Tab-separated table of C-alpha atoms in Angstrom:
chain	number	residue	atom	x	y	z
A	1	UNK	CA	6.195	18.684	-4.119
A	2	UNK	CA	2.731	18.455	-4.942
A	3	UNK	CA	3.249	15.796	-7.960
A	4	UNK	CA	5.223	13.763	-5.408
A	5	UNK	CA	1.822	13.409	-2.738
A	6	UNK	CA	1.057	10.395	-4.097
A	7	UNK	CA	4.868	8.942	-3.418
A	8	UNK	CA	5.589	10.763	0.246
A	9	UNK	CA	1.688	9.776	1.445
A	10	UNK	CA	2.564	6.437	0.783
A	11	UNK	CA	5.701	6.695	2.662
A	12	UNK	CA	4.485	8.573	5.533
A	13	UNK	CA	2.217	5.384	5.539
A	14	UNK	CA	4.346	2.872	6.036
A	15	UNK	CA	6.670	4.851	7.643
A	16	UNK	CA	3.862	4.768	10.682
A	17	UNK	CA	2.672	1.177	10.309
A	18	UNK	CA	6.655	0.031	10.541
A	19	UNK	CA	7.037	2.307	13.604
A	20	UNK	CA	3.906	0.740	15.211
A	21	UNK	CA	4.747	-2.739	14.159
A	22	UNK	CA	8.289	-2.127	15.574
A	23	UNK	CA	6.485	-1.369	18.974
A	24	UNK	CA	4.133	-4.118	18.886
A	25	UNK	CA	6.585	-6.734	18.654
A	26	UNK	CA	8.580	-5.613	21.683
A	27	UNK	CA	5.138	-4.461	23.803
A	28	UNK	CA	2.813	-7.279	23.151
A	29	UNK	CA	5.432	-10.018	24.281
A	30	UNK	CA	6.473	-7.546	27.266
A	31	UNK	CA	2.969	-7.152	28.457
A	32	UNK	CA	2.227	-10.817	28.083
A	33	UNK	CA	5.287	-11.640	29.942
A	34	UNK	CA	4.312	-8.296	32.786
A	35	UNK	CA	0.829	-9.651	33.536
A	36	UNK	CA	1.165	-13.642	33.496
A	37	UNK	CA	5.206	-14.229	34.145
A	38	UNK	CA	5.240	-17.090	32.042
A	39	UNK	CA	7.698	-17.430	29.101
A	40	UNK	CA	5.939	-20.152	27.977
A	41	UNK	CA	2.666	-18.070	27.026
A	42	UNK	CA	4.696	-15.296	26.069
A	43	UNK	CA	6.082	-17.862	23.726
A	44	UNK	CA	2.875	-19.473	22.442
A	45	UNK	CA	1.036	-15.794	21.985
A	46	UNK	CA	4.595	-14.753	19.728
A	47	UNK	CA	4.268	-18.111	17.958
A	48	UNK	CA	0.352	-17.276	17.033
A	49	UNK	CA	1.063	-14.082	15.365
A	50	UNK	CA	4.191	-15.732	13.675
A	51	UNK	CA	1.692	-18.278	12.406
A	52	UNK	CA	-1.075	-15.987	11.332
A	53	UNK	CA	1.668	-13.933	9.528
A	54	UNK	CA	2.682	-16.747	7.600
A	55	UNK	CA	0.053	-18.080	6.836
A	56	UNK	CA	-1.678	-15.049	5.580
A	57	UNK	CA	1.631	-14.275	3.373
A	58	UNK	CA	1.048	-17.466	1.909
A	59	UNK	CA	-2.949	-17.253	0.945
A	60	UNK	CA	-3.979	-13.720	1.067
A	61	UNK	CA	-2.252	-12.675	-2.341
A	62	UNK	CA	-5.247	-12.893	-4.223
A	63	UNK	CA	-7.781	-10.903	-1.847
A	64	UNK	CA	-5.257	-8.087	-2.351
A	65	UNK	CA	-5.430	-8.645	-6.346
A	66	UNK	CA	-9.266	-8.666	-6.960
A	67	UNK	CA	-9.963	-6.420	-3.608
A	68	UNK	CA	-7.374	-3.991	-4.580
A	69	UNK	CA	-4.241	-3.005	-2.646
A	70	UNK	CA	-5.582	0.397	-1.420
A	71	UNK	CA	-8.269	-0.816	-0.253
A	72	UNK	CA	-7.152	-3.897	1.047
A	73	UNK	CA	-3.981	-1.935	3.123
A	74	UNK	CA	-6.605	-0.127	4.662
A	75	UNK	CA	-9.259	-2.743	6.245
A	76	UNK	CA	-5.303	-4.794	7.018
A	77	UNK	CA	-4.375	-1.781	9.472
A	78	UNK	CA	-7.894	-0.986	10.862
A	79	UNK	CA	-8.408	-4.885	11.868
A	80	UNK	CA	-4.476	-4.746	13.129
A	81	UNK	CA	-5.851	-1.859	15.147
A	82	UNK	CA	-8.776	-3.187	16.910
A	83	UNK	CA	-6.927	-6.417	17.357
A	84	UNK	CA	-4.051	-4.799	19.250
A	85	UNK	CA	-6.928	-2.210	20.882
A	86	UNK	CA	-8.691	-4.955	22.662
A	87	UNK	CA	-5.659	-6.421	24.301
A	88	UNK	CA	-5.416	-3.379	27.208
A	89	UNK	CA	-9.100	-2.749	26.826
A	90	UNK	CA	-10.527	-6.084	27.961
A	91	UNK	CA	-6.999	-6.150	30.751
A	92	UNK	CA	-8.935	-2.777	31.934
A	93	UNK	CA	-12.204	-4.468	32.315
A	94	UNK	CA	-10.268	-7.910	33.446
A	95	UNK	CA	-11.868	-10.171	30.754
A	96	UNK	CA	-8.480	-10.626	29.006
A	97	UNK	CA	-7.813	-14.797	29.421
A	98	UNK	CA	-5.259	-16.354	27.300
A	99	UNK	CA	-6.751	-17.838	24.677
A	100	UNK	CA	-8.072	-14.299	23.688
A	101	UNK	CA	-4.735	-13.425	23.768
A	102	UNK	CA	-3.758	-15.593	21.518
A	103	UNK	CA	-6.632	-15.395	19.085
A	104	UNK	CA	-5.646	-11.407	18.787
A	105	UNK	CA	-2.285	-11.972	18.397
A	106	UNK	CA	-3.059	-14.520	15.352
A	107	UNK	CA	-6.049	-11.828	13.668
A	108	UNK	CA	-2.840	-9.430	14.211
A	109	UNK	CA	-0.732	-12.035	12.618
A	110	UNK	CA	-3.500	-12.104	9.292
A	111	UNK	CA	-3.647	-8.519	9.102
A	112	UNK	CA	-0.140	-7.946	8.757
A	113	UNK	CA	0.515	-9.308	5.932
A	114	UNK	CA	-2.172	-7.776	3.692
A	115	UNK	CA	-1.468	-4.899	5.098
A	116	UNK	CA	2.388	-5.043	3.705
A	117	UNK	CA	1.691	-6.925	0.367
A	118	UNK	CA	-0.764	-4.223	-0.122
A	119	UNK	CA	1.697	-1.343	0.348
A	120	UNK	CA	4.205	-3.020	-1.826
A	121	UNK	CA	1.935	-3.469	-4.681
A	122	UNK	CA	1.095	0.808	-4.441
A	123	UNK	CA	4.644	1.066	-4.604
A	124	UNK	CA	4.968	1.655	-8.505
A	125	UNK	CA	2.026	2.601	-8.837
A	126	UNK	CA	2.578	6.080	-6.703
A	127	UNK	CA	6.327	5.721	-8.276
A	128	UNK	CA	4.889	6.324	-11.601
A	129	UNK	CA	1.998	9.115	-10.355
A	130	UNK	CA	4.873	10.863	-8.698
A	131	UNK	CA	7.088	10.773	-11.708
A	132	UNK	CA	9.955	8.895	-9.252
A	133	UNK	CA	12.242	6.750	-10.523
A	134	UNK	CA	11.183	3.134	-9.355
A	135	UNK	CA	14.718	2.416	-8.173
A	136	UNK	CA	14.517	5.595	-5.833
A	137	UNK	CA	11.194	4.404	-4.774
A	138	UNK	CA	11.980	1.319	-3.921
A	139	UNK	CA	14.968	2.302	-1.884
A	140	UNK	CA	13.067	5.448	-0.279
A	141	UNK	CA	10.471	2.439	0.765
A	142	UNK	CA	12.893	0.134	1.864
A	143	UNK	CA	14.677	3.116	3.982
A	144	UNK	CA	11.448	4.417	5.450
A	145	UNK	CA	10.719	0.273	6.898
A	146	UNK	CA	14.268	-0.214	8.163
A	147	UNK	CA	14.435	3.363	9.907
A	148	UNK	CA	10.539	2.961	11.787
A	149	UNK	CA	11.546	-0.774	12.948
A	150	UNK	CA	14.646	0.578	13.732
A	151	UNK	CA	13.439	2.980	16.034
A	152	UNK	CA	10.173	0.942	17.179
A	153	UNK	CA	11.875	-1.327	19.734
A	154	UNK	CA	13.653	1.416	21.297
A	155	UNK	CA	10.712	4.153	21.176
A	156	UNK	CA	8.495	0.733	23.148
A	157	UNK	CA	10.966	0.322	25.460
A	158	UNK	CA	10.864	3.907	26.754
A	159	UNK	CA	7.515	4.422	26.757
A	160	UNK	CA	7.032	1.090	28.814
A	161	UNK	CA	9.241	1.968	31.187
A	162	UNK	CA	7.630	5.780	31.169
A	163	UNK	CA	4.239	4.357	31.476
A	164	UNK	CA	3.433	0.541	31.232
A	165	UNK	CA	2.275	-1.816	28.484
A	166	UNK	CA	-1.341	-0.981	28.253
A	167	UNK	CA	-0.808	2.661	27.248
A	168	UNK	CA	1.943	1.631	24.325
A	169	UNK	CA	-0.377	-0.781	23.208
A	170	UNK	CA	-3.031	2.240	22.960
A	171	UNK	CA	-0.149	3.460	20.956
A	172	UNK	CA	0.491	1.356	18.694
A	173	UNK	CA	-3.450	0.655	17.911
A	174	UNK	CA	-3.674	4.450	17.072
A	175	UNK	CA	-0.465	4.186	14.589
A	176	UNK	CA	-2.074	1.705	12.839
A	177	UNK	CA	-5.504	3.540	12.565
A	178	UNK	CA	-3.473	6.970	11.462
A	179	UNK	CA	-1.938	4.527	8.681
A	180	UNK	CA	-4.978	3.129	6.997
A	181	UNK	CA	-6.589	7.207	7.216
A	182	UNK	CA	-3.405	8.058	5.207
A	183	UNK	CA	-3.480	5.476	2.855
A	184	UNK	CA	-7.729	5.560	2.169
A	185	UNK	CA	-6.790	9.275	1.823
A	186	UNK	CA	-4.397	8.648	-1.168
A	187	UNK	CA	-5.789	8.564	-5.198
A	188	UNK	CA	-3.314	5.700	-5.623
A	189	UNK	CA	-5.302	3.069	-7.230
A	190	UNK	CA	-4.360	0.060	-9.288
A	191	UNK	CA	-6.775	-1.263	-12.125
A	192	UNK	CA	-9.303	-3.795	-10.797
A	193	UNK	CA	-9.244	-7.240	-11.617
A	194	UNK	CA	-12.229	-8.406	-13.751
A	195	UNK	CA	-14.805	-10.613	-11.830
A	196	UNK	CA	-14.875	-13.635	-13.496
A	197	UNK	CA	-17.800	-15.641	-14.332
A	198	UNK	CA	-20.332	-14.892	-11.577
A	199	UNK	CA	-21.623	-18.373	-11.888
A	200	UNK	CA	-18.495	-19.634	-10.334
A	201	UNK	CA	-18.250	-19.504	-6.308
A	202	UNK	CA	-15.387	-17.225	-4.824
A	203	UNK	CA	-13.802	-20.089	-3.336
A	204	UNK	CA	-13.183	-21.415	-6.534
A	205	UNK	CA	-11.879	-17.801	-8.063
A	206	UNK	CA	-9.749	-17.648	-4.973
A	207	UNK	CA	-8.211	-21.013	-5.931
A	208	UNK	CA	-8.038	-19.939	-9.708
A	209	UNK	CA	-6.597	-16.719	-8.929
A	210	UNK	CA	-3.967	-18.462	-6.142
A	211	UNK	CA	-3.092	-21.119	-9.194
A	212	UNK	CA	-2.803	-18.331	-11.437
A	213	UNK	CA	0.135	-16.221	-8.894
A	214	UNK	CA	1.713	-19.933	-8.566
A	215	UNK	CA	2.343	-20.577	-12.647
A	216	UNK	CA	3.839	-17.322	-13.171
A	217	UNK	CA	6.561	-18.020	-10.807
A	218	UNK	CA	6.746	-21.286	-12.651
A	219	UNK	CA	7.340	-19.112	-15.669
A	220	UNK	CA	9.469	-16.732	-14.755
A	221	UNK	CA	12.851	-18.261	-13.507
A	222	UNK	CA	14.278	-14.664	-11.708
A	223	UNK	CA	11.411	-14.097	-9.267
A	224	UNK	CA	11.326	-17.564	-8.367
A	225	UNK	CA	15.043	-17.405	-8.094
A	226	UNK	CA	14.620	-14.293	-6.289
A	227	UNK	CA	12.493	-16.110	-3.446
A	228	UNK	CA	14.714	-19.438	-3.551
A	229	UNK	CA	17.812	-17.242	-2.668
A	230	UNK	CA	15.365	-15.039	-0.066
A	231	UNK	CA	14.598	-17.935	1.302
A	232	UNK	CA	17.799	-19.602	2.203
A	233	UNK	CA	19.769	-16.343	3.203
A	234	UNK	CA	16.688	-15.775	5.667
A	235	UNK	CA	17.831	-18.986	7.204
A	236	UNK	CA	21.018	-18.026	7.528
A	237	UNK	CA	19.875	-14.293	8.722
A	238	UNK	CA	17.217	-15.466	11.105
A	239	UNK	CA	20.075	-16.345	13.318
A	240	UNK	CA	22.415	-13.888	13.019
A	241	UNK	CA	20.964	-11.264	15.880
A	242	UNK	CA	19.161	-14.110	17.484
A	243	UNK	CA	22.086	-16.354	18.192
A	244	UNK	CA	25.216	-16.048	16.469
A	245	UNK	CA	25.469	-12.708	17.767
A	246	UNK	CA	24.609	-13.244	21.386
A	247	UNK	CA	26.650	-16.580	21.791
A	248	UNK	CA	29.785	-14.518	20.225
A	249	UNK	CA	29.196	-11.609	22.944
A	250	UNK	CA	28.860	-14.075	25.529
A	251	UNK	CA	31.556	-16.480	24.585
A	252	UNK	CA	34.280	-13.621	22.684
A	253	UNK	CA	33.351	-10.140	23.099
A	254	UNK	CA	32.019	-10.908	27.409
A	255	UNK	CA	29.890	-7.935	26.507
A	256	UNK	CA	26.242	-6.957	26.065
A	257	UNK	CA	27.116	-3.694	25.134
A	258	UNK	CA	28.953	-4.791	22.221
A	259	UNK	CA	26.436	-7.208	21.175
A	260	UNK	CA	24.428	-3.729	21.122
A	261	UNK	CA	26.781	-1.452	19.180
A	262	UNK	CA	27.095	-4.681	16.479
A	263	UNK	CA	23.486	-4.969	15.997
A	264	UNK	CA	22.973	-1.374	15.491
A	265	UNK	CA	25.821	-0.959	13.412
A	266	UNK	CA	24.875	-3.575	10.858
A	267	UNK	CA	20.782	-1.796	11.180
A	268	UNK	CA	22.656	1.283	10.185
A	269	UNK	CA	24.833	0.522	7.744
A	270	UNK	CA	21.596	-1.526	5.531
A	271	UNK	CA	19.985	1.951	6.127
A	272	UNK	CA	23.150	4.069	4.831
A	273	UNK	CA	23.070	1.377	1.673
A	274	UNK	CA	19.408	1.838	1.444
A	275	UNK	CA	20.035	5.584	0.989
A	276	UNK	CA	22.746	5.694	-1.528
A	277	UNK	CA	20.962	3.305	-3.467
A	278	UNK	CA	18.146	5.722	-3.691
A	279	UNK	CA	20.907	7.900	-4.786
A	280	UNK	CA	22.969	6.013	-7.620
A	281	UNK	CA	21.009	3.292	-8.234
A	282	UNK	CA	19.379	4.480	-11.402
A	283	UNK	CA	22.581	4.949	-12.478
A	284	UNK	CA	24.115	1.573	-11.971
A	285	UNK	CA	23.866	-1.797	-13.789
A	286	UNK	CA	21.419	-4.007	-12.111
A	287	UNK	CA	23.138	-7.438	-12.205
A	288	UNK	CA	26.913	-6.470	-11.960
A	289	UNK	CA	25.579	-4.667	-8.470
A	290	UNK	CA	23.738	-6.639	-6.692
A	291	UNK	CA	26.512	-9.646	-7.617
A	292	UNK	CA	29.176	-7.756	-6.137
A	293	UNK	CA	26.681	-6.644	-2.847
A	294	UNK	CA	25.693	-9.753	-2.048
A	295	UNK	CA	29.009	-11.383	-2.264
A	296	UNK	CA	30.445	-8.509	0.249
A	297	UNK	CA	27.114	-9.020	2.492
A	298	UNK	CA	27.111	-12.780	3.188
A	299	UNK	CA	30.930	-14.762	3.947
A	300	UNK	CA	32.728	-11.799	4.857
A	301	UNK	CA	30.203	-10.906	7.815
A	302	UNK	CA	30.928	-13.996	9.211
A	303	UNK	CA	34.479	-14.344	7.790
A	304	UNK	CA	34.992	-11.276	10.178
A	305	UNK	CA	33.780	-13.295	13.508
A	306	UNK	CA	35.780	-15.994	13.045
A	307	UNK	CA	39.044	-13.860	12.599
A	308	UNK	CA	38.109	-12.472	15.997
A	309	UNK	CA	39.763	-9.100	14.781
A	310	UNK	CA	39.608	-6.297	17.645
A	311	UNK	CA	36.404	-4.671	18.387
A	312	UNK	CA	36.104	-1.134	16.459
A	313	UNK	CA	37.727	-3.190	13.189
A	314	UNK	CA	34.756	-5.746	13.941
A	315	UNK	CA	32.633	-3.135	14.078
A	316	UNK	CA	33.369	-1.638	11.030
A	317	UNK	CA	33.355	-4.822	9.112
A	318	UNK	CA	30.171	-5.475	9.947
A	319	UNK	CA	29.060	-1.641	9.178
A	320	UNK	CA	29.878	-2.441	6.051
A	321	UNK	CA	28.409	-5.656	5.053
A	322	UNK	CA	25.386	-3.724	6.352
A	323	UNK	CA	25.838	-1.494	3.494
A	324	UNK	CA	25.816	-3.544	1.045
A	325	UNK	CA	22.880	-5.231	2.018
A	326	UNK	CA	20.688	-2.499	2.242
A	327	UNK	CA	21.051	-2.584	-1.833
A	328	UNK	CA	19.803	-5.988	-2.329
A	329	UNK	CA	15.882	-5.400	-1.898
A	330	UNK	CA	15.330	-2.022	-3.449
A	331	UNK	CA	17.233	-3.563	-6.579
A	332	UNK	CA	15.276	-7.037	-6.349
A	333	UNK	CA	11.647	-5.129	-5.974
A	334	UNK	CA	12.578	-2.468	-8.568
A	335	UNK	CA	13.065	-5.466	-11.040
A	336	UNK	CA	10.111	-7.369	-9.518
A	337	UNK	CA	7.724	-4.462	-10.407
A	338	UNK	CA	9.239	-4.404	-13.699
A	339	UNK	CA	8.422	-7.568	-14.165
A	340	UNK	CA	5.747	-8.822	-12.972
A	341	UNK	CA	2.137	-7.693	-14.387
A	342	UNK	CA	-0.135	-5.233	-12.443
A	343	UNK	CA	-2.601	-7.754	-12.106
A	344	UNK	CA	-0.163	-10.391	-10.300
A	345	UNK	CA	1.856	-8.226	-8.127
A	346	UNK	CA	-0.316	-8.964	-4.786
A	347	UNK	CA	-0.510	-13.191	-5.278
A	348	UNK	CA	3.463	-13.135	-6.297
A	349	UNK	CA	4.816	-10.674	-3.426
A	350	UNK	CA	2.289	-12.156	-1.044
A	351	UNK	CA	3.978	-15.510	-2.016
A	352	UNK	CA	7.541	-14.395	-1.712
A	353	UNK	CA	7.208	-12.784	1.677
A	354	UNK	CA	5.912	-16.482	2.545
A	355	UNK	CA	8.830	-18.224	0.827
A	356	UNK	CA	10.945	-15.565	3.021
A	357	UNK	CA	9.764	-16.273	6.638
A	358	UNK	CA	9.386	-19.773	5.950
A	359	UNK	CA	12.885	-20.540	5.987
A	360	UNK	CA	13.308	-18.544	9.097
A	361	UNK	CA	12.394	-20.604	12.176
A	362	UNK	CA	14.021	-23.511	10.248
A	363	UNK	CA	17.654	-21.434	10.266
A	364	UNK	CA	17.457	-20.298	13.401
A	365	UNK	CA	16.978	-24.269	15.000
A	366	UNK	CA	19.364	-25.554	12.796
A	367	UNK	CA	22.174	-22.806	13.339
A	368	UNK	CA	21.670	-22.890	16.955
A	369	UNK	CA	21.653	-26.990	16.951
A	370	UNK	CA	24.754	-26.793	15.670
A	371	UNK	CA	26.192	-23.873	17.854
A	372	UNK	CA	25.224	-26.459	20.856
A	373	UNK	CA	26.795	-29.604	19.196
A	374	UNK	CA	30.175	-28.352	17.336
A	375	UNK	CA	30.290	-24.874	18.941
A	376	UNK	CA	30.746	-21.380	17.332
A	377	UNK	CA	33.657	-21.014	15.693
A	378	UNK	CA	32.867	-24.642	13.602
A	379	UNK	CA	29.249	-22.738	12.900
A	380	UNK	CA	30.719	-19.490	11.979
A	381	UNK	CA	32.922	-21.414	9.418
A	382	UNK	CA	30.027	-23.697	7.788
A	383	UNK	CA	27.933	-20.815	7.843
A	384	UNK	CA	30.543	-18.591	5.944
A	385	UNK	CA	30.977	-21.400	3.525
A	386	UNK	CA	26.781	-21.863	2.734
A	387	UNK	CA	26.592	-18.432	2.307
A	388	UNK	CA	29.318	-17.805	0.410
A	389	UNK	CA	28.208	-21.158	-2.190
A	390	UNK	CA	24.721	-19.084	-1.964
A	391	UNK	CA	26.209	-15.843	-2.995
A	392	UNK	CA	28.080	-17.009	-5.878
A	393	UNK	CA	24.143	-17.780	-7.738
A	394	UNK	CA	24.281	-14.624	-9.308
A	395	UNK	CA	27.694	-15.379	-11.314
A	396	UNK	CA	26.970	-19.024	-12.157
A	397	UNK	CA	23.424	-19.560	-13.333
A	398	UNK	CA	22.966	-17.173	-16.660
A	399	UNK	CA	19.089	-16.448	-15.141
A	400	UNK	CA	20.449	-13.643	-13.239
A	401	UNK	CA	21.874	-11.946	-16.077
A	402	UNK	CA	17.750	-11.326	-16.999
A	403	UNK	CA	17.845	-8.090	-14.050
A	404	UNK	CA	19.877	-5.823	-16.669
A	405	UNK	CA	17.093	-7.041	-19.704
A	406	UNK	CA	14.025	-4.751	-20.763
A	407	UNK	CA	11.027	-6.561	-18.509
A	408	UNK	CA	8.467	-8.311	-20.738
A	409	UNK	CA	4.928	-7.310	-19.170
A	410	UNK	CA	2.297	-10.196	-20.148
C-alpha cells in the first residue's frame, strides 16, 4: 500500500477537485440565476468561465512544462479556490456586482485548466513511482473523474436545496483548497525544464516553448490524430445530453424521468468500461480495441434512437455504448504518455484538451440548427452516419496501427 501513496494521493486528488468542479458547475449558475433571475447573466457568467477554460487549455501548456506540474496543480486549485471563495463572501458583505461575477468566473475558467493538464502530466509519473501499470492508471484516473462529476451535480443539488448557494459555494472553495494540500503533499515530481538563455525575455521562451508543443504534434501523426478525432466526436457529444436527448424525451419518450434514467445509464456504463479497462486492459491489444470500442460507441447509440425500440431495450443499448466508451481515453492517454516526452506532456495535453472543447459549442449549434430545421429523426440519421464515417478512422488510415508499436521517446 505504501509503494502505491504516490498513485492513490494523486487520485484522492482529483478525485476531490472533480467532485468540487462537478458542484461548481451546477451552484455557480444556480446562485447566479437565485440572486439576479436573469438567464441572460446566468448565461454570460457560464460563457466567461467557458472562455477562460479554453483559452487557458490553449496557452497555459508551457507554464505547466517549465513551472512544473506539481507545482503548477497546486497554485491552479488555490486560485480556483479564492476565485469561487469570493463569490458568497463579497454577496455577504453585498459588494458582489456582475462584472465581478464574471471576472471570477473567467480567473475560475484559467485555473481550471492548469489545474487538470497538471494532474494529467503526474499521471505516469506516480504510475511509474507506484509500480502501476500505466493502462490501470490511466483507467483508475479516468474512473475517479467520471465517478466525482458524476456525483457533483447531484451532491450540489441537495445541498442547495438543504442550505442555499452561498454555503455550497463555501464548499466547493474548500474542495479545491483540500486538493492542492494533497497534491503539494505528494513527492511526485517531474524533471524541470532547463531555463534557457537568461538573456532572452520569458515572453519569448513562452512563445519558443508554445512553438516547440505545436511541431511535435506536427511530427507525430497519432496524437494529432488523436485530437482531430477528439475533436469532432466532441461535436457530436456536446449535443447528445444537451439536446438530442431532451428533444427525444420531449418529442418520443413524453418523459423527464426517462431522459434521467438514459443519461445516467450511459454515465454508468463509461464508468463500468472505465473499470474493466483498468482490469484487462494490460492485457489487450491496443489498436484492435479501441477500433472495435469506438465503432460500438458512436452509430449504434444513435442507431438505437432512431429505431425507437421500447424503453428498458433503449436503455440497455445505450448502457452499453457507455461501456465501450469508457475504454477510449484510458487507452488514448496510456499511449499518449508513452509517447510523448516528459518534457512536452503539459504544452501537448494542454493543447488537446483545447482541440477537445473547441469543437464543442460548434456541435451543439449545429446539431440543434438542424434538429429545428429537418427535425430529429433526419438529425439522428445524419448524425449516425458522421459518426459512423468518423469511427471507421481507426481501420482505414494505417497511422492508427502506431498504438500497438514500442513508443519512440525523443
Amino acid at each position: 500500500m505504501r509503494r502505491r501513496g504516490p498513485l492513490l494521493l494523486l487520485l484522492v486528488a482529483n478525485t476531490i477537485s472533480a467532485l468540487g468542479t462537478g458542484m461548481t458547475l451546477l451552484a455557480i449558475p444556480w446562485f447566479v440565476l437565485h440572486v439576479s433571475g436573469s438567464a441572460v447573466q446566468t448565461g454570460l457568467v457560464a460563457a466567461a468561465e467557458t472562455a477562460g477554460l479554453v483559452v487557458a487549455s490553449a496557452l497555459a501548456g508551457p507554464v505547466v512544462d517549465r513551472v512544473g506540474p506539481r507545482r503548477t496543480a497546486v497554485v491552479a486549485d488555490l486560485v480556483a479556490a479564492g476565485a469561487v471563495s469570493l463569490i458568497p463572501v463579497l454577496h455577504g458583505l453585498d459588494l458582489l456586482r456582475l462584472w465581478v461575477i464574471v471576472v471570477l468566473a473567467l480567473l475560475l475558467g484559467l485555473s481550471r485548466s492548469p489545474g487538470d493538464a497538471s494532474r494529467l502530466t503526474l499521471v505516469p509519473l506516480a504510475a511509474q513511482r507506484s509500480g502501476v501499470a500505466l493502462e490501470r492508471a490511466t483507467s483508475a484516473y479516468e474512473g475517479s473523474t467520471r465517478a466525482a462529476r458524476m456525483l457533483g451535480g447531484p451532491a450540489a443539488g441537495a445541498l442547495i436545496a438543504l442550505w442555499s448557494p452561498p454555503p455550497v459555494l463555501l464548499i466547493d472553495a474548500a474542495s479545491f483548497a483540500v486538493c492542492a494540500a494533497i497534491i503539494g503533499l505528494t513527492t511526485i515530481a517531474a524533471h524541470k525544464q532547463a531555463t534557457g538563455d537568461p538573456s532572452t525575455s520569458r515572453f519569448r521562451r513562452y512563445v519558443t516553448d508554445l512553438r516547440e508543443g505545436l511541431s511535435y504534434l506536427r511530427q507525430d501523426r497519432l496524437v494529432s490524430a488523436f485530437i482531430l478525432m477528439t475533436m469532432a466526436t466532441n461535436a457530436i457529444d456536446a449535443s447528445f445530453a444537451t439536446v438530442i436527448l431532451p428533444v427525444y424525451a420531449d418529442q418520443v419518450l413524453h418523459s423527464t424521468l426517462q431522459l434521467g434514467f438514459l443519461v445516467s445509464g450511459f454515465g454508468l456504463g463509461a464508468l463500468l468500461g472505465t473499470i474493466a479497462f483498468a482490469w484487462a486492459g494490460p492485457r489487450l491489444p491496443r489498436w484492435p480495441t479501441f477500433t472495435v470500442c469506438f465503432l460500438l460507441t458512436g452509430a449504434p447509440r444513435y442507431l438505437a434512437l432512431v429505431a425507437e425500440p421500447p424503453f428498458l431495450v433503449l436503455l440497455a443499448a445505450i448502457a452499453v455504448t457507455g461501456v465501450t466508451f469508457g475504454a477510449l481515453n484510458p487507452i488514448m492517454s496510456t499511449v499518449e504518455y508513452e509517447r510523448i516526452p516528459e518534457h512536452l506532456r503539459g504544452r501537448v495535453l494542454s493543447v488537446g484538451a483545447a482541440g477537445a472543447m473547441l469543437g464543442m459549442p460548434v456541435g451543439t449549434l449545429l446539431i440543434g440548427s438542424l434538429v429545428n430545421a429537418a427535425g430529429l429523426h433526419t438529425a439522428l440519421v445524419s448524425v449516425c452516419v458522421v459518426y459512423l464515417v468518423v469511427t471507421l478512422s481507426p481501420l482505414l488510415f494505417p497511422v492508427w496501427r502506431q498504438m500497438n508499436r514500442p513508443p519512440v521517446m525523443a
